Coordinates of N, CA and C in Angstrom, one line a residue:
Chain A
A1 N 58.5 7.8 6.3 CA 57.2 8.7 5.8 C 57.2 10.0 4.7
Q2 N 56.3 9.7 3.8 CA 56.5 11.1 3.1 C 55.8 12.2 3.4
S3 N 56.6 13.5 3.6 CA 56.2 14.8 3.7 C 56.4 15.6 2.9
V4 N 55.7 16.9 2.8 CA 56.2 17.8 2.1 C 55.9 19.1 2.9
T5 N 57.0 20.4 2.5 CA 57.5 21.4 3.4 C 57.6 22.4 2.4
Q6 N 56.5 23.3 2.6 CA 56.4 24.4 1.4 C 57.0 25.8 2.5
L7 N 58.2 26.1 2.2 CA 58.6 27.3 2.6 C 58.3 28.7 2.5
G8 N 57.5 29.5 3.5 CA 56.9 30.7 3.2 C 55.3 30.4 3.2
S9 N 54.3 30.5 4.2 CA 53.3 30.6 4.2 C 52.6 31.8 3.4
H10 N 53.4 32.7 3.1 CA 53.1 33.8 2.3 C 54.1 34.3 1.5
V11 N 54.0 34.8 0.2 CA 54.7 35.3 -0.5 C 54.3 36.2 -1.2
S12 N 54.6 37.8 -1.3 CA 54.1 39.0 -1.8 C 55.1 39.3 -3.0
V13 N 54.6 39.9 -4.3 CA 55.7 39.9 -5.4 C 54.9 41.0 -6.4
S14 N 55.7 41.9 -7.1 CA 55.1 42.9 -7.8 C 54.7 42.8 -8.8
E15 N 53.5 42.6 -9.6 CA 53.2 42.2 -11.2 C 54.6 42.6 -12.0
G16 N 54.6 41.4 -12.7 CA 55.7 41.5 -13.7 C 56.8 40.7 -12.8
A17 N 56.8 40.8 -12.0 CA 58.0 40.1 -11.5 C 58.1 38.7 -11.2
L18 N 59.4 38.2 -10.7 CA 59.7 36.7 -11.0 C 58.4 35.9 -9.7
V19 N 57.5 34.9 -9.9 CA 57.4 34.0 -8.9 C 57.8 33.0 -8.6
L20 N 58.2 32.4 -7.2 CA 59.1 31.3 -6.7 C 58.3 31.2 -5.6
L21 N 57.7 29.7 -5.5 CA 57.4 29.4 -4.4 C 58.5 27.8 -4.5
R22 N 58.6 27.8 -2.8 CA 59.5 26.4 -2.2 C 58.7 26.0 -2.2
C23 N 59.2 24.2 -2.4 CA 58.5 22.9 -1.7 C 59.8 22.0 -1.6
N24 N 59.8 21.7 -0.7 CA 60.6 20.4 -0.3 C 60.1 19.3 -0.3
Y25 N 60.3 17.8 -0.5 CA 59.4 16.8 -0.3 C 60.6 15.3 0.8
S26 N 60.1 14.7 1.3 CA 60.7 13.6 1.7 C 59.8 12.4 1.5
S27 N 60.8 11.7 0.8 CA 60.2 10.4 0.5 C 61.4 9.3 0.0
S28 N 60.8 7.9 0.5 CA 61.6 6.7 0.4 C 61.8 6.0 -1.1
V29 N 61.1 6.7 -1.9 CA 60.6 6.2 -2.9 C 60.3 7.1 -3.9
P30 N 60.9 6.8 -5.3 CA 60.6 7.7 -6.5 C 59.4 8.1 -6.1
P31 N 59.2 9.9 -6.1 CA 58.1 10.6 -6.2 C 57.1 10.9 -6.8
Y32 N 56.1 11.1 -6.8 CA 55.2 11.6 -8.3 C 55.2 13.1 -7.4
L33 N 55.1 14.4 -8.1 CA 54.9 15.2 -7.5 C 53.8 16.5 -8.2
F34 N 53.4 17.3 -7.2 CA 52.4 17.9 -8.2 C 52.1 19.4 -7.1
W35 N 51.7 20.1 -7.9 CA 51.6 21.8 -8.0 C 49.8 22.0 -7.9
Y36 N 49.3 22.6 -7.3 CA 48.0 22.7 -7.5 C 47.7 24.1 -7.0
V37 N 46.3 24.5 -7.5 CA 46.3 26.4 -7.0 C 44.8 26.2 -6.5
Q38 N 44.5 27.2 -5.5 CA 43.2 27.1 -4.9 C 42.6 28.6 -5.3
Y39 N 41.7 29.0 -5.9 CA 41.5 30.2 -5.9 C 40.1 30.0 -4.4
P40 N 40.0 31.6 -3.9 CA 39.2 31.6 -3.0 C 37.7 31.1 -3.4
N41 N 37.5 30.3 -2.2 CA 36.0 29.4 -2.4 C 35.7 28.5 -3.2
Q42 N 37.0 28.0 -3.9 CA 37.0 27.0 -5.0 C 37.8 25.9 -4.3
G43 N 37.9 24.9 -5.3 CA 38.4 23.8 -5.1 C 39.8 23.7 -5.7
L44 N 40.8 22.5 -5.6 CA 41.9 22.3 -6.1 C 42.3 22.4 -7.8
Q45 N 42.7 23.1 -8.2 CA 43.1 23.2 -9.8 C 44.7 22.5 -10.1
L46 N 44.8 21.4 -10.9 CA 45.9 21.0 -10.9 C 47.2 21.8 -11.8
L47 N 48.0 22.4 -11.4 CA 48.8 23.4 -12.0 C 49.9 22.4 -13.0
L48 N 50.5 21.6 -12.6 CA 51.7 20.8 -13.2 C 51.6 19.7 -12.5
K49 N 52.1 18.6 -12.9 CA 53.0 17.3 -12.3 C 54.0 16.6 -12.6
Y50 N 54.9 16.2 -12.2 CA 56.3 15.2 -12.5 C 56.0 13.8 -11.8
T51 N 56.1 13.1 -12.5 CA 55.7 11.7 -12.7 C 57.3 10.9 -13.1
T52 N 57.7 10.9 -14.0 CA 59.1 11.1 -14.6 C 59.8 11.5 -15.8
G53 N 61.0 10.9 -16.0 CA 61.0 11.8 -17.4 C 62.1 13.0 -17.0
A54 N 61.7 14.2 -17.7 CA 62.5 15.6 -17.8 C 61.9 16.1 -16.4
T55 N 62.9 16.7 -16.0 CA 63.0 17.1 -14.6 C 62.5 18.7 -14.7
L56 N 62.1 19.0 -15.7 CA 61.5 20.5 -16.1 C 60.2 20.3 -16.4
V57 N 59.3 20.7 -15.9 CA 57.6 20.3 -15.8 C 57.1 21.6 -16.3
K58 N 56.9 21.8 -17.4 CA 55.8 22.9 -17.6 C 54.2 22.9 -17.4
G59 N 53.6 23.7 -17.2 CA 52.5 23.6 -16.5 C 51.4 24.7 -17.5
I60 N 50.2 24.9 -16.9 CA 49.1 25.7 -17.1 C 49.6 27.2 -16.6
N61 N 49.2 28.6 -17.4 CA 49.4 29.4 -17.1 C 50.8 29.9 -16.9
G62 N 51.9 29.6 -17.7 CA 53.0 30.1 -17.7 C 53.7 29.4 -16.4
F63 N 53.3 28.8 -15.6 CA 54.1 28.0 -14.5 C 55.0 27.0 -15.0
E64 N 56.2 26.6 -14.3 CA 56.7 25.6 -14.4 C 57.5 25.0 -13.2
A65 N 57.9 23.9 -13.0 CA 58.7 23.8 -11.6 C 59.8 22.4 -12.3
E66 N 60.8 22.6 -11.5 CA 61.9 21.6 -11.3 C 62.2 20.6 -10.5
F67 N 62.0 19.5 -11.0 CA 62.3 18.3 -10.0 C 64.0 18.2 -9.8
K68 N 64.6 18.5 -8.6 CA 65.6 18.1 -8.0 C 65.8 17.2 -7.3
K69 N 66.3 16.3 -7.7 CA 66.5 14.9 -6.6 C 67.6 15.1 -5.6
S70 N 68.6 15.5 -6.0 CA 69.8 16.0 -5.1 C 69.2 16.7 -3.6
E71 N 68.3 17.8 -4.1 CA 67.8 18.5 -3.3 C 66.8 18.3 -2.8
T72 N 66.0 17.3 -3.1 CA 64.8 16.8 -2.7 C 63.5 18.3 -3.1
S73 N 63.8 18.7 -3.7 CA 63.1 20.1 -4.0 C 62.1 20.0 -5.3
F74 N 60.9 20.8 -5.8 CA 60.1 21.0 -6.5 C 59.3 22.0 -6.0
H75 N 60.6 23.1 -6.7 CA 59.7 24.8 -6.7 C 59.3 25.1 -8.0
L76 N 58.3 25.7 -7.6 CA 57.4 26.4 -8.9 C 57.7 27.9 -9.2
T77 N 57.8 28.1 -10.4 CA 58.2 29.6 -11.0 C 57.5 29.7 -11.7
K78 N 57.3 31.3 -12.2 CA 56.5 31.7 -13.2 C 57.7 33.1 -13.3
P79 N 57.9 33.2 -14.7 CA 58.9 34.5 -14.9 C 58.1 35.9 -14.8
S80 N 57.1 36.1 -15.0 CA 56.1 37.6 -14.5 C 55.2 37.3 -14.3
A81 N 54.8 37.5 -12.6 CA 53.3 37.6 -11.8 C 52.4 38.3 -12.9
H82 N 51.1 38.0 -12.9 CA 50.1 38.5 -13.0 C 48.9 38.4 -11.7
M83 N 48.5 39.7 -12.1 CA 47.5 39.8 -11.2 C 46.4 38.9 -10.6
S84 N 46.2 38.0 -11.6 CA 45.1 37.1 -11.5 C 46.1 35.8 -10.8
D85 N 47.2 35.9 -11.0 CA 47.8 34.5 -10.2 C 47.6 34.6 -8.7
A86 N 47.1 35.7 -8.2 CA 47.1 35.7 -6.6 C 46.2 34.4 -6.3
A87 N 46.8 33.6 -5.6 CA 45.8 32.3 -5.1 C 46.6 31.6 -4.1
E88 N 46.2 30.2 -3.7 CA 46.9 29.6 -2.8 C 47.5 28.5 -3.6
Y89 N 48.6 27.9 -3.0 CA 49.2 27.2 -4.1 C 49.5 25.9 -3.2
F90 N 49.7 24.9 -3.5 CA 49.8 23.9 -2.6 C 50.7 22.7 -3.3
C91 N 51.6 22.5 -2.9 CA 52.8 21.4 -3.6 C 52.1 20.1 -2.5
A92 N 52.3 19.0 -3.5 CA 52.0 17.3 -3.1 C 52.9 16.6 -3.7
V93 N 52.7 15.6 -2.7 CA 53.3 14.0 -2.9 C 52.6 12.8 -3.3
S94 N 52.8 12.0 -4.2 CA 52.2 10.9 -4.1 C 53.2 9.8 -4.0
V95 N 53.5 8.9 -3.7 CA 54.2 7.7 -3.6 C 53.8 6.4 -4.3
G96 N 52.8 6.6 -4.9 CA 51.8 5.4 -5.7 C 51.1 5.0 -4.5
G97 N 50.2 3.8 -5.0 CA 48.8 3.9 -4.4 C 47.6 4.7 -4.3
F98 N 47.4 5.0 -3.3 CA 46.0 6.1 -3.2 C 46.2 7.3 -2.5
K99 N 47.1 7.6 -1.7 CA 47.5 8.9 -0.8 C 48.0 9.8 -1.4
T100 N 47.6 11.2 -1.6 CA 48.5 12.2 -1.7 C 48.8 13.0 -0.5
I101 N 49.6 13.7 0.0 CA 50.0 14.5 0.8 C 50.4 15.6 0.4
F102 N 49.4 17.0 1.2 CA 49.7 18.2 0.6 C 50.7 18.8 1.7
G103 N 51.3 19.7 1.2 CA 51.4 20.9 2.1 C 50.9 21.4 2.4
A104 N 51.4 22.6 3.7 CA 50.3 23.6 4.0 C 49.8 24.9 3.2
G105 N 50.5 24.9 2.3 CA 49.8 26.1 1.1 C 50.9 27.1 1.2
T106 N 51.2 28.0 0.1 CA 51.5 29.5 0.2 C 50.8 30.4 -0.9
R107 N 50.3 31.6 -0.1 CA 49.4 31.9 -0.4 C 50.2 33.1 -1.3
L108 N 50.2 33.3 -2.3 CA 50.5 34.3 -3.1 C 49.8 35.8 -3.6
F109 N 50.7 36.8 -3.0 CA 49.8 37.7 -3.4 C 50.7 38.8 -4.7
V110 N 49.8 39.7 -5.5 CA 50.4 40.3 -6.6 C 50.1 41.6 -6.4
K111 N 51.3 42.6 -6.3 CA 51.1 43.9 -5.8 C 51.1 44.7 -7.1
A112 N 49.9 45.7 -7.3 CA 50.1 46.4 -8.5 C 51.3 47.6 -9.0
Chain B
D1 N 32.5 18.4 -20.6 CA 31.8 17.3 -20.0 C 31.8 18.4 -18.5
A2 N 30.8 17.5 -17.4 CA 31.0 18.6 -16.4 C 31.9 18.1 -15.5
G3 N 32.5 18.5 -14.6 CA 33.6 18.1 -13.7 C 32.9 17.6 -12.5
V4 N 33.7 17.9 -11.4 CA 33.3 16.8 -10.3 C 32.3 17.7 -9.5
T5 N 31.1 17.4 -9.2 CA 29.9 17.7 -8.3 C 30.1 17.6 -7.1
Q6 N 29.7 18.6 -6.4 CA 29.9 18.1 -4.8 C 28.0 18.7 -4.2
S7 N 27.5 18.1 -3.9 CA 26.6 18.7 -2.6 C 26.4 18.3 -1.2
P8 N 26.1 19.6 -0.2 CA 25.7 20.6 -0.8 C 26.9 21.5 -0.6
T9 N 26.8 22.5 -1.0 CA 27.9 23.8 -0.7 C 28.4 24.0 0.2
H10 N 27.3 24.6 1.0 CA 27.6 24.9 2.5 C 26.6 24.0 3.4
L11 N 27.0 24.0 4.6 CA 26.1 23.2 5.5 C 26.5 23.5 6.9
I12 N 25.1 23.6 7.7 CA 25.6 24.2 9.1 C 25.1 23.1 10.1
K13 N 25.4 22.6 10.9 CA 25.2 21.4 11.9 C 25.6 22.0 13.6
T14 N 25.1 21.3 14.4 CA 25.5 21.5 15.7 C 26.1 20.3 16.4
R15 N 27.0 20.1 17.3 CA 27.6 19.1 17.5 C 26.8 17.9 18.1
G16 N 27.6 16.9 17.8 CA 26.9 15.8 17.9 C 25.7 15.0 16.8
Q17 N 25.4 16.1 16.0 CA 24.6 15.6 14.5 C 25.3 14.7 13.6
Q18 N 24.7 14.5 12.6 CA 25.5 13.5 11.5 C 25.1 14.3 10.2
V19 N 26.1 14.1 9.7 CA 26.0 15.0 7.9 C 26.5 13.6 6.8
T20 N 25.8 14.1 6.0 CA 26.2 13.2 4.6 C 26.3 14.0 3.5
L21 N 27.6 14.2 3.0 CA 28.2 14.5 1.9 C 28.4 13.9 0.4
R22 N 27.9 14.7 -0.6 CA 27.5 13.8 -1.7 C 28.7 14.3 -3.0
C23 N 29.3 13.2 -3.5 CA 30.1 13.8 -4.7 C 29.7 12.8 -6.0
S24 N 29.8 13.8 -7.0 CA 29.8 13.1 -8.2 C 31.0 12.8 -9.3
P25 N 31.8 11.6 -9.5 CA 32.9 12.1 -10.2 C 32.6 12.2 -11.7
I26 N 33.5 12.9 -12.3 CA 33.9 13.2 -13.6 C 33.2 11.7 -14.6
S27 N 32.6 11.7 -15.7 CA 32.0 10.6 -16.0 C 33.1 9.4 -16.8
G28 N 33.1 8.7 -16.3 CA 34.5 7.6 -16.6 C 35.1 7.2 -15.5
H29 N 35.2 8.3 -14.8 CA 36.3 8.2 -13.3 C 35.4 6.9 -12.5
K30 N 36.7 6.2 -12.1 CA 35.9 5.1 -11.3 C 36.7 5.6 -10.2
S31 N 37.6 6.2 -9.4 CA 38.2 6.2 -8.2 C 37.4 8.0 -8.0
V32 N 37.3 7.8 -6.5 CA 37.0 9.1 -5.6 C 37.6 9.2 -4.6
S33 N 38.0 10.2 -4.1 CA 38.8 10.7 -2.8 C 38.5 11.3 -2.1
W34 N 38.7 11.5 -0.8 CA 37.7 12.8 0.0 C 39.1 13.4 1.0
Y35 N 39.0 14.6 1.1 CA 40.0 15.3 2.0 C 39.1 15.8 2.8
Q36 N 39.9 16.6 3.8 CA 39.3 17.6 4.6 C 40.5 18.6 4.5
Q37 N 39.6 19.8 4.3 CA 41.0 20.9 4.6 C 40.2 21.9 5.6
V38 N 41.2 21.9 6.6 CA 40.5 23.1 7.8 C 41.4 24.3 7.4
L39 N 40.6 25.3 7.8 CA 40.7 27.0 7.3 C 42.6 26.8 7.4
G40 N 43.4 27.5 6.6 CA 44.3 27.7 6.5 C 45.6 26.4 6.5
Q41 N 45.0 25.5 6.4 CA 45.9 24.1 6.4 C 45.6 23.5 4.5
G42 N 46.6 22.6 4.9 CA 46.3 21.9 2.9 C 45.4 20.9 3.2
P43 N 44.9 20.0 2.2 CA 43.8 18.8 2.2 C 44.9 17.8 2.8
Q44 N 44.1 17.4 4.0 CA 44.0 16.1 5.0 C 43.2 14.9 3.8
F45 N 44.0 13.7 3.5 CA 43.5 12.5 3.1 C 42.9 11.8 4.3
I46 N 41.4 11.4 3.8 CA 40.4 10.7 4.3 C 40.4 9.4 3.8
F47 N 39.7 9.1 2.7 CA 39.6 8.0 2.4 C 39.6 8.1 0.7
Q48 N 39.9 6.9 0.4 CA 39.8 6.8 -1.5 C 39.1 5.5 -1.7
Y49 N 38.3 5.6 -2.6 CA 37.4 4.4 -3.0 C 37.7 4.2 -4.6
Y50 N 37.9 3.0 -5.0 CA 38.0 2.5 -6.4 C 37.3 1.3 -6.7
E51 N 36.3 1.7 -7.7 CA 35.5 0.6 -8.0 C 34.6 -0.1 -6.9
K52 N 34.0 1.0 -6.0 CA 33.4 0.5 -4.7 C 33.8 0.0 -3.6
E53 N 35.0 -0.1 -3.7 CA 35.9 -0.8 -2.4 C 36.7 0.2 -2.1
E54 N 37.0 0.6 -0.6 CA 37.8 1.5 -0.1 C 39.5 0.9 0.2
R55 N 39.9 2.0 -0.7 CA 41.5 1.5 -1.2 C 42.7 2.2 -0.2
G56 N 41.9 3.2 0.5 CA 42.8 3.8 1.7 C 42.2 4.5 2.3
R57 N 42.4 4.7 3.9 CA 41.9 5.6 4.4 C 43.2 6.1 5.4
G58 N 42.7 7.7 5.7 CA 44.2 8.2 6.2 C 43.6 8.5 7.8
N59 N 44.2 9.3 8.7 CA 44.2 9.3 9.9 C 42.8 10.0 10.6
F60 N 41.8 9.1 10.4 CA 40.6 10.3 11.1 C 39.6 8.8 11.8
P61 N 38.9 9.3 12.7 CA 38.2 8.5 13.5 C 37.4 7.9 12.8
D62 N 36.8 6.6 13.5 CA 36.0 5.7 12.6 C 34.2 6.5 12.8
R63 N 34.6 7.8 13.6 CA 33.0 8.4 12.7 C 32.8 8.8 11.5
F64 N 34.0 8.9 10.7 CA 34.1 9.2 9.7 C 34.0 7.8 8.7
S65 N 32.9 7.9 7.8 CA 32.7 7.0 6.7 C 32.7 7.3 5.6
A66 N 32.7 6.5 4.5 CA 32.2 6.7 3.2 C 31.9 5.3 2.5
R67 N 31.1 5.5 1.3 CA 30.8 4.3 0.5 C 31.1 5.1 -1.3
Q68 N 31.0 4.2 -2.2 CA 30.7 4.2 -3.3 C 29.8 3.7 -4.2
F69 N 29.3 4.2 -4.7 CA 27.7 3.5 -5.4 C 28.3 2.8 -6.9
P70 N 27.2 2.0 -7.0 CA 27.5 1.7 -8.3 C 27.8 2.6 -9.7
N71 N 27.1 3.8 -9.5 CA 27.3 4.7 -10.5 C 29.0 5.6 -10.4
Y72 N 29.4 5.3 -9.2 CA 30.7 5.6 -8.8 C 30.6 6.7 -8.0
S73 N 29.4 7.2 -8.1 CA 29.3 8.5 -7.1 C 29.6 8.1 -5.7
S74 N 29.7 9.2 -5.1 CA 29.9 9.0 -3.4 C 29.5 9.7 -2.3
E75 N 29.4 9.0 -1.3 CA 29.0 9.7 0.2 C 29.9 9.5 1.1
L76 N 30.2 11.1 2.0 CA 31.1 10.5 3.3 C 30.1 11.0 4.4
N77 N 30.0 10.4 5.1 CA 29.4 10.5 6.4 C 30.2 10.7 7.8
V78 N 29.7 11.8 8.9 CA 30.4 12.0 9.8 C 29.7 12.1 10.9
N79 N 29.7 11.3 11.6 CA 29.0 11.1 12.7 C 29.3 12.1 14.1
A80 N 28.4 12.3 14.9 CA 28.3 12.8 16.4 C 29.8 14.1 15.9
L81 N 29.0 14.9 15.3 CA 30.2 15.9 14.9 C 30.8 17.1 16.1
L82 N 32.0 17.2 15.7 CA 32.7 18.0 16.9 C 32.9 19.5 16.3
L83 N 33.4 20.3 16.9 CA 33.5 21.8 16.6 C 34.8 21.5 15.4
G84 N 35.5 20.8 15.7 CA 36.9 20.5 15.0 C 36.5 20.1 13.4
D85 N 35.4 19.3 13.4 CA 35.0 18.9 11.9 C 34.6 20.2 10.9
S86 N 34.6 21.1 11.7 CA 34.5 22.2 10.9 C 35.5 22.7 9.6
A87 N 35.1 22.3 8.8 CA 36.2 22.3 7.4 C 35.7 22.6 5.9
L88 N 36.2 22.4 4.9 CA 36.0 22.6 3.6 C 36.3 20.9 3.2
Y89 N 35.4 20.0 2.6 CA 35.3 18.9 2.6 C 35.5 18.8 1.0
L90 N 36.5 18.2 0.5 CA 36.8 18.1 -1.1 C 36.7 16.7 -1.3
C91 N 36.1 16.5 -2.6 CA 36.0 15.3 -3.4 C 37.3 15.3 -4.5
A92 N 37.6 14.1 -4.7 CA 38.8 14.3 -6.0 C 38.3 13.1 -6.7
S93 N 38.1 13.0 -8.4 CA 38.1 12.0 -8.8 C 39.1 11.7 -9.6
S94 N 39.7 10.5 -10.1 CA 40.6 10.2 -11.3 C 40.0 9.0 -11.8
L95 N 40.7 8.3 -13.0 CA 40.1 7.1 -14.0 C 40.7 6.4 -13.2
K96 N 41.6 6.1 -12.3 CA 41.9 4.6 -11.8 C 42.6 5.0 -10.4
S97 N 43.0 4.2 -9.8 CA 43.5 4.3 -8.3 C 44.2 5.8 -8.2
G98 N 43.9 6.7 -7.5 CA 44.8 7.9 -7.3 C 46.0 7.8 -6.6
G99 N 46.7 8.5 -7.4 CA 48.0 8.6 -6.9 C 49.1 7.3 -7.5
T100 N 48.4 6.4 -8.5 CA 49.3 5.0 -9.0 C 49.9 5.7 -10.1
R101 N 51.1 5.6 -10.4 CA 51.5 6.5 -11.5 C 51.5 8.1 -11.6
G102 N 51.4 8.5 -10.6 CA 50.7 9.7 -10.7 C 49.8 10.3 -11.3
E103 N 48.5 9.8 -11.1 CA 47.3 9.5 -11.8 C 46.9 11.0 -11.2
T104 N 46.4 12.0 -12.1 CA 45.7 13.3 -11.7 C 44.6 13.1 -11.3
Q105 N 44.3 14.1 -10.0 CA 43.3 14.1 -9.4 C 42.2 15.0 -9.5
Y106 N 40.8 15.2 -9.9 CA 40.5 16.5 -10.5 C 39.5 16.7 -9.1
F107 N 39.5 18.0 -8.9 CA 38.9 18.5 -7.6 C 37.6 18.9 -7.6
G108 N 36.5 18.8 -6.8 CA 35.5 19.3 -7.1 C 35.8 20.6 -6.2
P109 N 34.4 21.3 -5.9 CA 34.6 22.7 -5.5 C 34.7 22.6 -3.8
G110 N 33.9 21.7 -3.4 CA 33.9 21.4 -1.9 C 32.8 21.7 -1.5
T111 N 32.5 21.0 -0.2 CA 31.6 21.3 0.5 C 32.3 22.0 1.9
R112 N 31.3 23.3 2.4 CA 31.7 23.9 3.2 C 31.0 23.7 4.8
L113 N 31.4 22.6 5.8 CA 30.6 22.3 6.7 C 31.4 23.5 8.1
L114 N 30.1 23.8 8.5 CA 30.3 24.5 9.8 C 29.7 23.8 11.0
V115 N 30.1 23.6 12.3 CA 29.7 22.8 12.9 C 29.9 23.9 14.3
L116 N 28.5 24.0 14.8 CA 28.7 25.0 16.1 C 27.9 24.3 17.3

């Protein structure tokens, strides 16, 4: 069965510091991986996705993620946090077909 | 172009009642998926419809049903509401069957349902 584990329900960083949100997946077939962001009282917005090809994926708002098959990881990073990055972040996996499985989410706090 | 729209934005029901939630996909998108997001958790897959046919169902009871119309809009129905059905219900649209080859899903703002 496919699954997603996000390590850390809450992450706090200072403005300007590195953001690292961890995601590990489980899949018996090559996965397609996604990171979404959710601001309060809003729907989900796609940050980036990995399907095939280059393992380092660049997304919107300066975020990027690296697919590491050997570690079954897809961690999300941003070199310098901004106050506007404060939100809930979800990692998700799709193994084809119709179903996307989401992690439980990581809430990012950015301190001034 | 307009994004995914959902109505209503908020809804309050009592236990045992029935509710219908509506979703209009992005123009040209033929697939609609429904997700339930309980407070503090990630979205859970409920249904996917593509070209008006159900293509997938998550682990939800038969009280949950959905349909897709010829214009690709969709309705989610929940009967015999329970307190545990209180959640944000998200609709997502995609060009094709969501998830195939990493198809991007575009989410609406959701309908927040409160069951008292």
